[in-house]
Coordinates of N, CA and C in Angstrom, one line a residue:
X158 N 128.0 101.5 97.0 CA 128.6 102.3 96.7 C 128.0 103.7 96.9
X159 N 126.9 104.1 96.9 CA 126.2 105.2 96.8 C 124.6 104.5 96.6
X160 N 123.8 105.7 97.1 CA 122.3 105.8 97.1 C 122.2 107.1 96.6
X161 N 121.4 106.8 95.4 CA 120.7 108.1 94.4 C 119.5 108.0 94.4
X162 N 118.7 109.1 94.7 CA 117.2 109.3 94.4 C 117.0 110.1 93.4
X163 N 115.7 109.5 92.5 CA 115.4 110.3 91.1 C 113.9 110.8 91.3
X164 N 113.7 111.7 91.0 CA 112.5 112.1 90.7 C 112.1 112.2 89.4
X165 N 111.1 111.7 89.0 CA 110.6 111.9 87.2 C 111.9 111.7 86.3
X166 N 112.9 110.8 86.4 CA 113.9 110.2 85.9 C 115.3 111.1 85.9
X167 N 115.2 112.3 86.9 CA 116.0 113.4 87.2 C 116.9 113.1 88.3
X168 N 118.4 113.0 88.4 CA 118.6 112.7 89.8 C 118.3 114.0 90.8
X169 N 118.1 113.3 91.9 CA 117.6 114.3 92.9 C 118.7 114.7 93.9
X170 N 119.2 113.5 94.3 CA 120.1 113.7 95.3 C 121.1 112.4 95.4
X171 N 122.6 112.6 95.6 CA 123.4 111.3 95.8 C 124.0 111.4 97.3
X172 N 124.3 110.1 97.9 CA 125.2 110.2 99.1 C 125.9 109.0 98.6
X173 N 127.4 109.4 98.7 CA 128.3 108.3 98.2 C 128.9 107.5 100.0
X174 N 129.2 106.3 100.0 CA 129.8 105.8 101.2 C 130.8 106.8 101.6
X175 N 131.9 107.3 100.9 CA 132.7 108.1 101.4 C 132.4 109.3 102.0
X176 N 131.4 109.5 102.0 CA 130.6 110.7 102.6 C 129.8 110.8 103.9
X177 N 129.9 109.6 104.3 CA 129.1 109.1 105.4 C 130.0 108.8 106.8
X178 N 129.6 109.6 107.6 CA 131.0 109.6 109.0 C 129.7 108.3 109.3
X179 N 130.8 107.5 110.1 CA 130.0 106.2 110.8 C 129.8 105.0 109.8
X180 N 129.2 103.8 110.1 CA 129.2 102.9 109.1 C 128.2 103.1 108.2
X181 N 128.8 102.3 107.3 CA 127.7 102.5 105.5 C 126.7 101.4 105.9
X182 N 125.5 101.6 106.1 CA 124.5 100.4 107.1 C 123.8 99.7 105.5
X183 N 124.2 99.9 104.3 CA 123.4 99.6 103.3 C 124.2 98.2 103.1
X184 N 124.9 97.6 103.5 CA 126.0 96.4 103.6 C 124.9 95.5 104.1
X185 N 123.9 95.7 104.9 CA 122.9 94.7 104.9 C 121.6 94.6 104.9
X186 N 120.8 93.4 105.0 CA 119.5 94.1 105.1 C 118.7 95.2 105.4
X187 N 118.1 95.8 104.8 CA 117.0 96.8 105.2 C 115.9 97.3 104.5
X188 N 115.1 98.3 104.9 CA 113.6 98.6 104.6 C 113.5 99.7 104.1
X189 N 112.7 100.2 103.2 CA 112.7 101.4 102.6 C 111.4 102.1 103.2
X190 N 111.7 103.2 103.8 CA 110.6 104.0 104.5 C 110.0 104.9 103.7
X191 N 108.6 105.1 102.9 CA 108.4 106.4 102.6 C 107.3 107.1 103.2
X192 N 107.8 108.5 103.6 CA 107.5 109.1 104.6 C 106.7 110.3 103.7
X193 N 105.7 110.6 104.4 CA 105.1 112.2 103.9 C 105.6 113.1 105.3
X194 N 106.8 113.6 105.3 CA 106.8 114.8 106.5 C 106.2 115.8 106.3
X195 N 105.7 116.7 107.2 CA 105.4 117.8 107.1 C 106.2 118.9 107.9
X196 N 106.3 120.0 107.4 CA 107.7 120.5 108.0 C 109.0 120.4 108.2
X197 N 110.0 120.9 109.0 CA 111.2 120.5 109.0 C 112.2 121.8 108.5
X198 N 113.2 121.6 108.6 CA 114.5 122.4 108.3 C 114.3 122.8 106.6
X199 N 114.1 122.1 105.8 CA 113.9 122.8 104.5 C 112.9 123.5 104.0
X200 N 111.4 123.4 104.4 CA 110.6 124.2 104.2 C 109.9 124.9 105.3
X201 N 110.3 124.6 106.4 CA 109.9 125.1 107.5 C 108.7 124.6 108.2
X202 N 108.1 125.3 109.6 CA 106.9 124.7 110.0 C 105.5 124.8 109.2
X203 N 104.6 123.8 109.3 CA 103.5 124.3 108.7 C 102.7 125.3 109.3
X204 N 102.2 125.9 108.1 CA 101.4 127.0 108.6 C 99.6 127.2 108.1
X205 N 99.1 128.4 107.9 CA 97.7 128.5 107.3 C 97.6 128.0 105.9
X206 N 98.9 127.9 105.0 CA 98.6 127.6 103.9 C 99.2 126.0 103.3
X207 N 99.7 125.6 104.6 CA 100.0 123.8 104.4 C 98.8 123.2 104.4
X208 N 98.7 122.1 102.9 CA 97.3 121.6 102.6 C 97.1 120.3 103.4
X209 N 96.3 120.3 104.2 CA 95.8 119.1 105.0 C 94.5 118.6 104.7
X210 N 94.3 117.5 104.4 CA 95.4 116.1 104.7 C 96.1 116.0 103.0
X211 N 97.0 115.8 103.5 CA 97.9 115.5 102.4 C 98.1 113.9 101.9
X212 N 98.7 113.9 100.5 CA 98.7 112.7 100.5 C 100.3 112.3 99.6
X213 N 101.0 111.2 99.5 CA 101.8 110.7 98.7 C 101.4 109.6 97.4
X214 N 101.6 109.9 96.5 CA 101.2 109.2 95.3 C 103.1 108.5 94.7
X215 N 103.1 107.4 94.8 CA 104.1 106.5 94.2 C 103.7 105.7 93.2
X216 N 104.2 105.7 91.6 CA 103.9 104.9 90.7 C 104.9 103.6 91.2
X217 N 105.8 103.9 91.1 CA 106.8 102.9 91.3 C 108.1 103.0 92.2
X218 N 108.6 101.9 92.9 CA 110.0 102.1 93.6 C 110.9 101.2 93.2
X219 N 112.3 101.8 92.3 CA 113.0 100.7 91.7 C 114.4 100.7 92.6
X220 N 114.9 99.4 93.0 CA 116.3 99.4 93.7 C 117.0 98.9 92.9
X221 N 118.2 99.3 92.6 CA 119.4 98.4 91.7 C 120.1 97.9 92.7
X222 N 120.9 97.0 92.5 CA 122.0 95.9 93.0 C 122.9 95.9 92.3
X223 N 124.3 96.8 92.3 CA 125.3 96.6 91.1 C 126.1 95.5 91.8
X224 N 126.7 94.5 91.0 CA 127.4 93.3 91.2 C 127.0 92.2 91.9
X225 N 127.7 91.5 92.6 CA 127.1 90.5 93.3 C 127.4 90.4 94.7

C-alpha cells in the first residue's frame, strides 16, 4: 500500500498507493535501480563545485513485503 525510503533509519519519503495517479506498478514483479543522479530540479545542474567522479556507497537494501 506504500513505498517508504529510509536513510540511516530515518523515514525520508513515503509514497502511498492512493497518492499515485495511474496504475500502482508494485502489484507485479519489479527491479530496484540505484542510481547516482547528478543535477536535476532538486539541487540544480552540476557546476565547478560538483565532485567528480562520485560514488554511491550502499551498506544494504531491505525490502519488506507485508501480508501474502
